[in-house]
XYZ file of C-alpha atoms in Angstrom:
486
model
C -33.016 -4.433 -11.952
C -31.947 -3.820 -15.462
C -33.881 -1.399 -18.201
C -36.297 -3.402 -20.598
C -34.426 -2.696 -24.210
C -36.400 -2.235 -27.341
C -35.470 -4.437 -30.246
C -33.502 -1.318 -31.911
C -32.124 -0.687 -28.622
C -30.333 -4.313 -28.590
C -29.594 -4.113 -32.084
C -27.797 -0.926 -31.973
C -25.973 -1.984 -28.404
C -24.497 -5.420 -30.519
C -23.182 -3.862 -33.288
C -20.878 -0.903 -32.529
C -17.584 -1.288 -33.875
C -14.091 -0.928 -32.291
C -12.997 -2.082 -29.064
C -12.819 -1.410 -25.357
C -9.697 0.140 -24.553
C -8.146 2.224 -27.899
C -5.098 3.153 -25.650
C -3.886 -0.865 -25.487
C -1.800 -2.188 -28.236
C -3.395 -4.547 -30.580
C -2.686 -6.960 -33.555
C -5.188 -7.949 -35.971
C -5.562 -11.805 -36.033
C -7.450 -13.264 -38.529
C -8.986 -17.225 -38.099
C -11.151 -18.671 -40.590
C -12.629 -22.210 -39.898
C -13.145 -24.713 -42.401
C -14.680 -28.086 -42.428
C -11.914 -30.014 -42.595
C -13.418 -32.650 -45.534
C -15.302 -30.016 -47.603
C -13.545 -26.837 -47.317
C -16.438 -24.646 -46.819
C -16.945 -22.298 -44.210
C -17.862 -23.766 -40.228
C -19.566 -21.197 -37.971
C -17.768 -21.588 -34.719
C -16.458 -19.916 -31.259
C -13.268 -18.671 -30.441
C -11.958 -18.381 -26.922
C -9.052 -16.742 -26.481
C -7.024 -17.870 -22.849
C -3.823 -15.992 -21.381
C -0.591 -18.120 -21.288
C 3.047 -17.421 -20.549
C 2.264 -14.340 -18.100
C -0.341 -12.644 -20.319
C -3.509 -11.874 -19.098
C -6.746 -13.609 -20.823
C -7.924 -10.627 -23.176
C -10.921 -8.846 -22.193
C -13.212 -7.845 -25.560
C -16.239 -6.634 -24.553
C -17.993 -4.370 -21.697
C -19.763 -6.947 -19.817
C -22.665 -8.401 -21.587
C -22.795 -6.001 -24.721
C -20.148 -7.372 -27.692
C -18.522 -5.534 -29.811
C -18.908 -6.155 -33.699
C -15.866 -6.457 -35.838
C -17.129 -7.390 -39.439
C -20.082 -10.730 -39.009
C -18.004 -11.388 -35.750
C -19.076 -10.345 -32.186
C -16.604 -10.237 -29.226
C -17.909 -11.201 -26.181
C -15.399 -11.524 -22.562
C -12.424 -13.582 -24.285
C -14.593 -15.119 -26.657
C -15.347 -14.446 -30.087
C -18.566 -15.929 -31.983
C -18.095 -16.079 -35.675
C -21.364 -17.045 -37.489
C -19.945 -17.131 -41.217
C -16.726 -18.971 -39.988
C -14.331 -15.554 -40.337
C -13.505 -13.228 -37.961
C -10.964 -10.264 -37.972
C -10.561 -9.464 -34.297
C -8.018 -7.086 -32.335
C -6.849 -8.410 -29.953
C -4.012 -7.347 -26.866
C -0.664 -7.990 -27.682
C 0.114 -11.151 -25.751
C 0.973 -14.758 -25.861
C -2.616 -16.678 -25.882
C -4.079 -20.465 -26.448
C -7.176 -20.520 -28.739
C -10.038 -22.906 -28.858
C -12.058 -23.795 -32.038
C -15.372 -25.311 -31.498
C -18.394 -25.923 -33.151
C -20.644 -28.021 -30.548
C -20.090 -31.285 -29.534
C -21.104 -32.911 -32.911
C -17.464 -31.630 -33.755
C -13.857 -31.799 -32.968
C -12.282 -29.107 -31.389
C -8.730 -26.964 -32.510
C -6.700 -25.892 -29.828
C -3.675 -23.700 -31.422
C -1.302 -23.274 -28.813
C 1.209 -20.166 -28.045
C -0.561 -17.893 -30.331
C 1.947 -14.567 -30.310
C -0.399 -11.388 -30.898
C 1.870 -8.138 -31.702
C 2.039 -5.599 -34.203
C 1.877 -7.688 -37.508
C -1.461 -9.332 -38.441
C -1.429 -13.170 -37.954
C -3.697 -15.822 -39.737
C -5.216 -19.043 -38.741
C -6.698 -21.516 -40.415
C -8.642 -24.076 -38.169
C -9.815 -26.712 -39.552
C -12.648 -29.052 -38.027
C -14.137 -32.186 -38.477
C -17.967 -33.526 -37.970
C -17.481 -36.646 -36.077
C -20.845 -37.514 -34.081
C -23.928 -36.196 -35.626
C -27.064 -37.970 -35.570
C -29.476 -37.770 -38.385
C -33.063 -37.129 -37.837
C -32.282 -35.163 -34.244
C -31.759 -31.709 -34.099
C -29.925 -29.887 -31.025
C -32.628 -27.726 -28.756
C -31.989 -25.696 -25.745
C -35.348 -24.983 -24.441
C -34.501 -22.692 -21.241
C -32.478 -18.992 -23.241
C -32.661 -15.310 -21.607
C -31.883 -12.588 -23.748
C -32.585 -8.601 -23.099
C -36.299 -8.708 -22.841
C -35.802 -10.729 -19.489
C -35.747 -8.144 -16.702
C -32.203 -10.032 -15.527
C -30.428 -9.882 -18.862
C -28.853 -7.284 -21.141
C -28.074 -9.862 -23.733
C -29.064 -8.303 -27.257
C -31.030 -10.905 -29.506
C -28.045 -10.684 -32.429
C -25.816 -11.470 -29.958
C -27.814 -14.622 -28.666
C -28.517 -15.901 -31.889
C -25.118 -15.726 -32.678
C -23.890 -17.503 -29.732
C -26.498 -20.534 -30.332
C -25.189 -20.141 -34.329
C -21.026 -20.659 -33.488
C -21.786 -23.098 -30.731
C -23.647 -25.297 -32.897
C -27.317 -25.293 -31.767
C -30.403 -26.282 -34.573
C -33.210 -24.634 -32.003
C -33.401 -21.813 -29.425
C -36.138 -21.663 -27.533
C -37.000 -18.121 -25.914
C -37.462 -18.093 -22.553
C -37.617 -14.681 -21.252
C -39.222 -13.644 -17.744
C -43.069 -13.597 -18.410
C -42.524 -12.157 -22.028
C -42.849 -14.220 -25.598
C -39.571 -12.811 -27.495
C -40.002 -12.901 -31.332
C -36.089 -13.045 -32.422
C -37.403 -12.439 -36.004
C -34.303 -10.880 -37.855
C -31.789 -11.227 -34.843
C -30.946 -14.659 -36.247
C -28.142 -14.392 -38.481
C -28.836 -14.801 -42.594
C -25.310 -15.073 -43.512
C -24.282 -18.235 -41.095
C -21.672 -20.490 -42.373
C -23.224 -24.245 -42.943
C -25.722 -24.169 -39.971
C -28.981 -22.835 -39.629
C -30.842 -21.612 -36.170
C -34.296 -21.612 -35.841
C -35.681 -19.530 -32.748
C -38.731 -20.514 -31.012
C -40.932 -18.194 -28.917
C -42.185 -19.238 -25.824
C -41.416 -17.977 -21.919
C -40.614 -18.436 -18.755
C -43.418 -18.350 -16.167
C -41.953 -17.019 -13.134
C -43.961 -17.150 -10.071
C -44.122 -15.028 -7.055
C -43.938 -18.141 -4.714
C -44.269 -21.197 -6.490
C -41.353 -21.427 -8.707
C -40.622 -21.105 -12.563
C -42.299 -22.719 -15.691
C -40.875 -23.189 -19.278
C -43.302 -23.275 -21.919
C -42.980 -23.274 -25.388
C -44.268 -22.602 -28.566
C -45.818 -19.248 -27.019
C -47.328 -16.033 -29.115
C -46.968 -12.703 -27.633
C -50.495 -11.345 -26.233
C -50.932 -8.117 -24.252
C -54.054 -9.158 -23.041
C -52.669 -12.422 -21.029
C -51.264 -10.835 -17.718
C -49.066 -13.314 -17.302
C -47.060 -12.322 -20.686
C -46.791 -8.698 -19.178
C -43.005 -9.126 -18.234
C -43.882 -9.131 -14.739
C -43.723 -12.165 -12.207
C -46.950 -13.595 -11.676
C -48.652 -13.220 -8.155
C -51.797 -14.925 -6.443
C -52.010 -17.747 -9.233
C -51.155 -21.273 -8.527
C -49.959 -23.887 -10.768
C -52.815 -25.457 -11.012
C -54.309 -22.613 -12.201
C -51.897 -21.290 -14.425
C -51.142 -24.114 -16.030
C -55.015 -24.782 -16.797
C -54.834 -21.201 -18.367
C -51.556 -22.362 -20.540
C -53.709 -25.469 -21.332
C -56.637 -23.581 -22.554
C -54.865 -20.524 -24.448
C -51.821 -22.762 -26.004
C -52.773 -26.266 -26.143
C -49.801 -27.570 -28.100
C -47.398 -25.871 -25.655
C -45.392 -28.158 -24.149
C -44.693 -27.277 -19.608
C -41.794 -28.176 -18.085
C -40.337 -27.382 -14.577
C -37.792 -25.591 -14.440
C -34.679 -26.463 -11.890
C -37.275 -28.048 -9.755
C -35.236 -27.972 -6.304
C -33.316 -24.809 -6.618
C -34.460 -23.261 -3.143
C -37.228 -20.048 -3.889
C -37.118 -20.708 -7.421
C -37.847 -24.856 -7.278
C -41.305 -25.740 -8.153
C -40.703 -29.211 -6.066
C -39.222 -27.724 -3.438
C -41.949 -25.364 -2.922
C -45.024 -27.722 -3.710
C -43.495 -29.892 -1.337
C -43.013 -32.653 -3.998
C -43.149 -36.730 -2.048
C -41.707 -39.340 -4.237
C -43.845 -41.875 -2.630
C -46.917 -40.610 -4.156
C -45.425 -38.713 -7.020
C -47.633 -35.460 -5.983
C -46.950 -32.691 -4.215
C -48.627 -31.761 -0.980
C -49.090 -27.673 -1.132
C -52.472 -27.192 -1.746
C -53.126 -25.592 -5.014
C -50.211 -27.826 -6.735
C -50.781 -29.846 -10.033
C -48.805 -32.238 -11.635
C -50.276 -31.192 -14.855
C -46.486 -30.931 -16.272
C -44.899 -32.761 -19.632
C -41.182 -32.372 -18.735
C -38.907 -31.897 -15.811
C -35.313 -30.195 -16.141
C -33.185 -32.208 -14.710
C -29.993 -30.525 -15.539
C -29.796 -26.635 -15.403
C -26.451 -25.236 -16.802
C -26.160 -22.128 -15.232
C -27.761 -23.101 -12.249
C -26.299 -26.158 -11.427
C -22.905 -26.464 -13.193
C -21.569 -29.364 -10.686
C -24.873 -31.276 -11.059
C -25.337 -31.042 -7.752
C -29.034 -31.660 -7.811
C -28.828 -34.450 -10.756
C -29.422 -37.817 -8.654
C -31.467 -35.907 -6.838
C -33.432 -34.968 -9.639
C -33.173 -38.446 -11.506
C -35.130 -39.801 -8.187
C -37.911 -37.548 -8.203
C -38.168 -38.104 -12.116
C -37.956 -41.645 -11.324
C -40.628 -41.415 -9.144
C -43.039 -39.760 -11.556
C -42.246 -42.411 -14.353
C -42.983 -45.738 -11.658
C -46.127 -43.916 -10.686
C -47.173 -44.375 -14.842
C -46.524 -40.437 -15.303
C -44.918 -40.273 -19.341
C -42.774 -36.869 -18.130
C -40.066 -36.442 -19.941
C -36.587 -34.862 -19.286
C -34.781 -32.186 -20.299
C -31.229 -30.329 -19.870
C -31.182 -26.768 -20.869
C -28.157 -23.784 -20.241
C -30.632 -21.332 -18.475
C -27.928 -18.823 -20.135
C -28.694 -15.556 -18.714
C -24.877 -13.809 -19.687
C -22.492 -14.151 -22.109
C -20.018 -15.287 -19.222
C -20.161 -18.360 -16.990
C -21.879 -21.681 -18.343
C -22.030 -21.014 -22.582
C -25.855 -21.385 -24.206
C -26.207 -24.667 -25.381
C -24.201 -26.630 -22.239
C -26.715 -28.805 -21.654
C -29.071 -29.048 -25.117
C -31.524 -31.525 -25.510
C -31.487 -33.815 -28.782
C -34.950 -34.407 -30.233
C -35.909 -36.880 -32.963
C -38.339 -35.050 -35.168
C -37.104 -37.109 -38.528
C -37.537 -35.048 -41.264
C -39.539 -32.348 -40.175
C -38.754 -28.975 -39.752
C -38.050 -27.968 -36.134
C -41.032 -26.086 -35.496
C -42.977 -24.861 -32.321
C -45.605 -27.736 -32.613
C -43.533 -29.982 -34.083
C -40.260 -29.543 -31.074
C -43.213 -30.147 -28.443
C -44.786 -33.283 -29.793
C -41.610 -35.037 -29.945
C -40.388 -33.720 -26.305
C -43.997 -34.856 -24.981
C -43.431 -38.296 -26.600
C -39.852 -38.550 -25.134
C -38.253 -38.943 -27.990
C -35.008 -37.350 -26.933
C -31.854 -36.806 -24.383
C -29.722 -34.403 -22.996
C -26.084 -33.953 -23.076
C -22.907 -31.704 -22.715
C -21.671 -33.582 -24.892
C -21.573 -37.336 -25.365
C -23.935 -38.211 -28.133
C -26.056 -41.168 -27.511
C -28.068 -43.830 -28.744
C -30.240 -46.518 -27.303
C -31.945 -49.278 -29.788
C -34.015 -52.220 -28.132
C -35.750 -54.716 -30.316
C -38.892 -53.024 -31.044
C -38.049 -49.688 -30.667
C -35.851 -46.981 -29.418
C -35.896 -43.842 -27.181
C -39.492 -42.694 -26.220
C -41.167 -45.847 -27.217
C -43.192 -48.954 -25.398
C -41.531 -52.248 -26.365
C -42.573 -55.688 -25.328
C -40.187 -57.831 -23.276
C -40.005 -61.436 -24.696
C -39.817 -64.037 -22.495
C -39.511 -62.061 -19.333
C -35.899 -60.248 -21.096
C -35.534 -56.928 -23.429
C -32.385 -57.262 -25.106
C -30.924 -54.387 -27.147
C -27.761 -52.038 -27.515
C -26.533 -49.006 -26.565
C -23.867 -46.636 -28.430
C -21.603 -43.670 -27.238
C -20.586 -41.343 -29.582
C -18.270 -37.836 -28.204
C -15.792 -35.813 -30.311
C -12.012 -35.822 -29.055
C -12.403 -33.237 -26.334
C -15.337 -34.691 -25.066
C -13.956 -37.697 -22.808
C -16.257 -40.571 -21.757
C -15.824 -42.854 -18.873
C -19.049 -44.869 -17.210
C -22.053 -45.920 -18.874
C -25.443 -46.878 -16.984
C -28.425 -48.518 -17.750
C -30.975 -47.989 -15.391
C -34.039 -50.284 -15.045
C -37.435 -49.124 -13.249
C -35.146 -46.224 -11.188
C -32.311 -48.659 -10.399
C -29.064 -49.388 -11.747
C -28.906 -52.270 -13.953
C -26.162 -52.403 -15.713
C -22.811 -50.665 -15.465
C -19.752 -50.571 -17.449
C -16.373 -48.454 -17.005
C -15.102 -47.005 -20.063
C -11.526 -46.478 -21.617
C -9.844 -43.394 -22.493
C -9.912 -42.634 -26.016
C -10.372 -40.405 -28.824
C -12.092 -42.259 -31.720
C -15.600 -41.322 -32.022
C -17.478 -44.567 -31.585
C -16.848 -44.207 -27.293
C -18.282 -47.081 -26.736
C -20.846 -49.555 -27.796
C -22.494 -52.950 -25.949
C -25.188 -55.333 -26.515
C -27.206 -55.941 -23.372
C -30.082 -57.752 -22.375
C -32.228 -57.866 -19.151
C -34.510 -59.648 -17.021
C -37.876 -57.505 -16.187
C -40.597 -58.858 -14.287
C -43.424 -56.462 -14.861
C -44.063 -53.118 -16.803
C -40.883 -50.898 -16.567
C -38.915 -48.444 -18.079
C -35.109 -48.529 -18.983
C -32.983 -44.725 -19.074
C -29.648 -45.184 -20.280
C -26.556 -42.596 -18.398
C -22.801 -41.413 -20.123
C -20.679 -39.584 -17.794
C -17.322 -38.324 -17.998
C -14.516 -37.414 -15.727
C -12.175 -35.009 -17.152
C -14.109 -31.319 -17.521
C -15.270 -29.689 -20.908
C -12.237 -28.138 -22.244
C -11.636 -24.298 -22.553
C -14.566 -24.021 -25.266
C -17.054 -24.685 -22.536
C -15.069 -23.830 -19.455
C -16.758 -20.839 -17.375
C -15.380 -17.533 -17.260
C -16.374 -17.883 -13.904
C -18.018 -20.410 -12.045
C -17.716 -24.498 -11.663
C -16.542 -26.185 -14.950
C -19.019 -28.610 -16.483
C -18.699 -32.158 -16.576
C -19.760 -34.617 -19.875
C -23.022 -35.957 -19.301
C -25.443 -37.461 -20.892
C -28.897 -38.896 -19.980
C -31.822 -40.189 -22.191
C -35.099 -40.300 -21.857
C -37.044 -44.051 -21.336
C -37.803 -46.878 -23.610
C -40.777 -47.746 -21.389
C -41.043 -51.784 -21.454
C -43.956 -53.809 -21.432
C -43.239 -56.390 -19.264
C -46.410 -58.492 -19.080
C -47.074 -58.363 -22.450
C -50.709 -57.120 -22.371
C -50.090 -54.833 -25.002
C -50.034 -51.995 -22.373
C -47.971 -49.464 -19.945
C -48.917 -50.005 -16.244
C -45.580 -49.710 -13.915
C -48.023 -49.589 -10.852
């Protein structure tokens, strides 16, 4: 079990200069990323991969990076919240990544020589797929506090800054983590907010992400330690009472000791669980864990027990989140969740309403959009004349590859289309329109074949594959004005 760190503890364990090994040669290489139409300054990651006999370049002990200027160096990767790093690194012959999140495209500088004269590399990248209104949100983040992380705060926040993430929510182990001046002030052209809110971790009934939390010492249950002899239904009704704008999701749901629906014995023909004590007093359900289920090996699996919630008339919506305990393995942000808040500002309150109203989807990276006439992700449209019509849009930067769209229709597959190879950014885009019978909802699925490239691959660990998956349009299909799939 690792030590509890104190905020100046983390601090001063992310920010000690130099480098691991002083008796290795080095070269000084320099990269500064630009967006490619402005010419300003792009916060973004560097990974640094062995080629040509050289070994990929080790930068860090373990989980505590090493500062050079703003940067931090982390395993072979480098996060660079201003957009300029000055990093030593082993002489060698090395491919480097450039990436700023899926919203952008990605620089891969091949056969990079590193010896005794400084090099310098401008990389240049391009925003290609945003979506305006929607900020990026990965609601499931460990950092130090959690009693299974050494991960200082600065170094977190300035992950979630070069990888392109608007929100991280703080999900430590039974603790609400302020961030407070961990997040970077000086980050190049993107902005992180940090939300506090925790991870209730269970001594037998699985883990629960909720979110926005305050710290208080006199709620056991924030005491950092797992919580024993409570049940769901109980705890849950205490979250209700003390935080009622939090938002409660489930985290990895069917992950053995640690899966809520595994444990409460979750039947999808009654959309309950059968342990006694169990509630389904939940807004969200994670259906894809990063760091816990890189292959997406509970995903269908997942999608069926959601399904089986929303035909029941249960409004829960889904979520992807990294569950990023390291600085190795799955990257923060890989999956985030998109969330329409419009012009707001992402806040606590503000992040949960839209999540509880659906109005979002997760990706690795395809960015997509569903539009139906009368509405659009998270709504209730009426189908006319027994058919909703509408269109759906694929968006993915050039590294990001896209291959099968499907619409699904009240849990079944209703539409499914094979997609090209490419690299522009419009993917993909088709007009559709479907018979429905009665009160339904329609979910819309992107996947992709080829792996996330070096950017997101693991340091260890499956590599991840390009998915995305929204959340309903739910469809009125009688017309009464009203939401009844049963």
């Amino acid at each position: 079990m690792h030590t509890r760190l104190t905020v100046n503890e983390q601090r001063r364990l992310a920010v000690p200069p130099g480098r691991i090994d002083p008796r290795r040669p080095v070269g000084m290489v320099r990269v500064r990323v630009i967006d490619e139409h402005t010419g300003r300054p792009v916060a973004a990651k560097l990974t640094f991969v062995g080629r040509h006999g050289s070994a990929t370049p080790r930068l860090s002990l373990a989980d505590l990076p090493v500062r050079h200027g703003d940067a931090l160096a982390a395993y072979n990767r480098v996060f660079a919240p201003t957009g300029v790093a000055d990093v030593p690194i082993p002489h060698g012959r090395y491919d480097l990544a450039v990436n700023h999140g899926p919203e952008w495209t990605e620089l891969i500088v091949s056969g990079v020589t590193v010896s005794e004269k400084a090099i310098s590399i401008e990389a240049p990248l391009s925003h290609v797929a945003d979506l305006p209104g929607w900020v990026s949100a990965d609601l499931h983040v460990h950092a130090a506090p959690s009693w299974d992380s050494v991960v200082p705060l600065e170094a977190r926040a300035a992950q979630f800054i070069a990888d392109g993430v608007d929100v991280l929510v703080a999900t430590d182990h039974n603790l609400a983590t302020d961030y407070g001046a961990a997040v970077h002030p000086a980050s190049a052209g993107h902005s992180l907010s940090a939300i506090s809110g925790s991870e209730l971790t269970t001594d037998d009934w699985g883990h629960f992400g909720v979110f926005p939390l305050e710290p208080d010492p006199t709620w056991e249950v924030l005491a950092g330690r797992r919580v024993r002899g409570k049940t769901p239904e109980r705890l849950i009704a205490q979250v209700r009472a003390r935080a009622p704008e939090a938002l409660v999701s489930v985290n990895h749901p069917r992950l053995g000791k640690m899966g809520y629906f595994t444990l409460g014995s979750f039947d999808g023909s009654t959309a309950k669980s059968r342990r006694m004590g169990a509630t389904e007093d939940f807004d969200a359900v994670e259906i894809l864990n990063g760091y816990q289920d890189a292959n997406m090996r509970f995903v269908d699996v997942l999608l069926r027990d959601w399904f089986a919630l929303l035909g029941h008339g249960r409004r829960v919506t889904a979520v992807g989140n990294s569950d990023t305990h390291h600085l190795h393995g799955q990257p923060g942000g890989y999956p985030r969740n998109y969330v329409q808040i419009g012009s707001e500002s992402p806040s606590g309150p503000v992040l949960a309403r839209a999540l509880r109203a659906g109005r979002s989807f997760f990706t690795t990276g395809p960015m997509l959009e569903l539009e139906l006439r009368g509405g659009g992700i998270g709504d209730t449209v009426r189908a006319e004349r027994g058919n909703v019509a509408g269109r759906v849009r694929v968006r993915a930067a050039p590294w990001v590859d896209v291959s099968r769209v499907r619409i699904y229709l009240g849990g079944e597959v209703a539409a499914d289309w094979a997609v090209k190879a490419g690299a522009a950014a419009l993917r993909f885009e088709r007009q559709f329109e479907l018979a429905v019978a009665r009160d339904s909802f329609l979910v819309v699925r992107v996947d992709g074949k080829r792996p996330l490239g070096p950017s997101v691959a693991p340091t260890r660990g499956a590599a991840m594959l390009p998915i995305a998956i929204s959340n309903p349009v739910f469809v009125d299909g009688n017309g009464d004005g009203q939401w009844r799939p049963q």
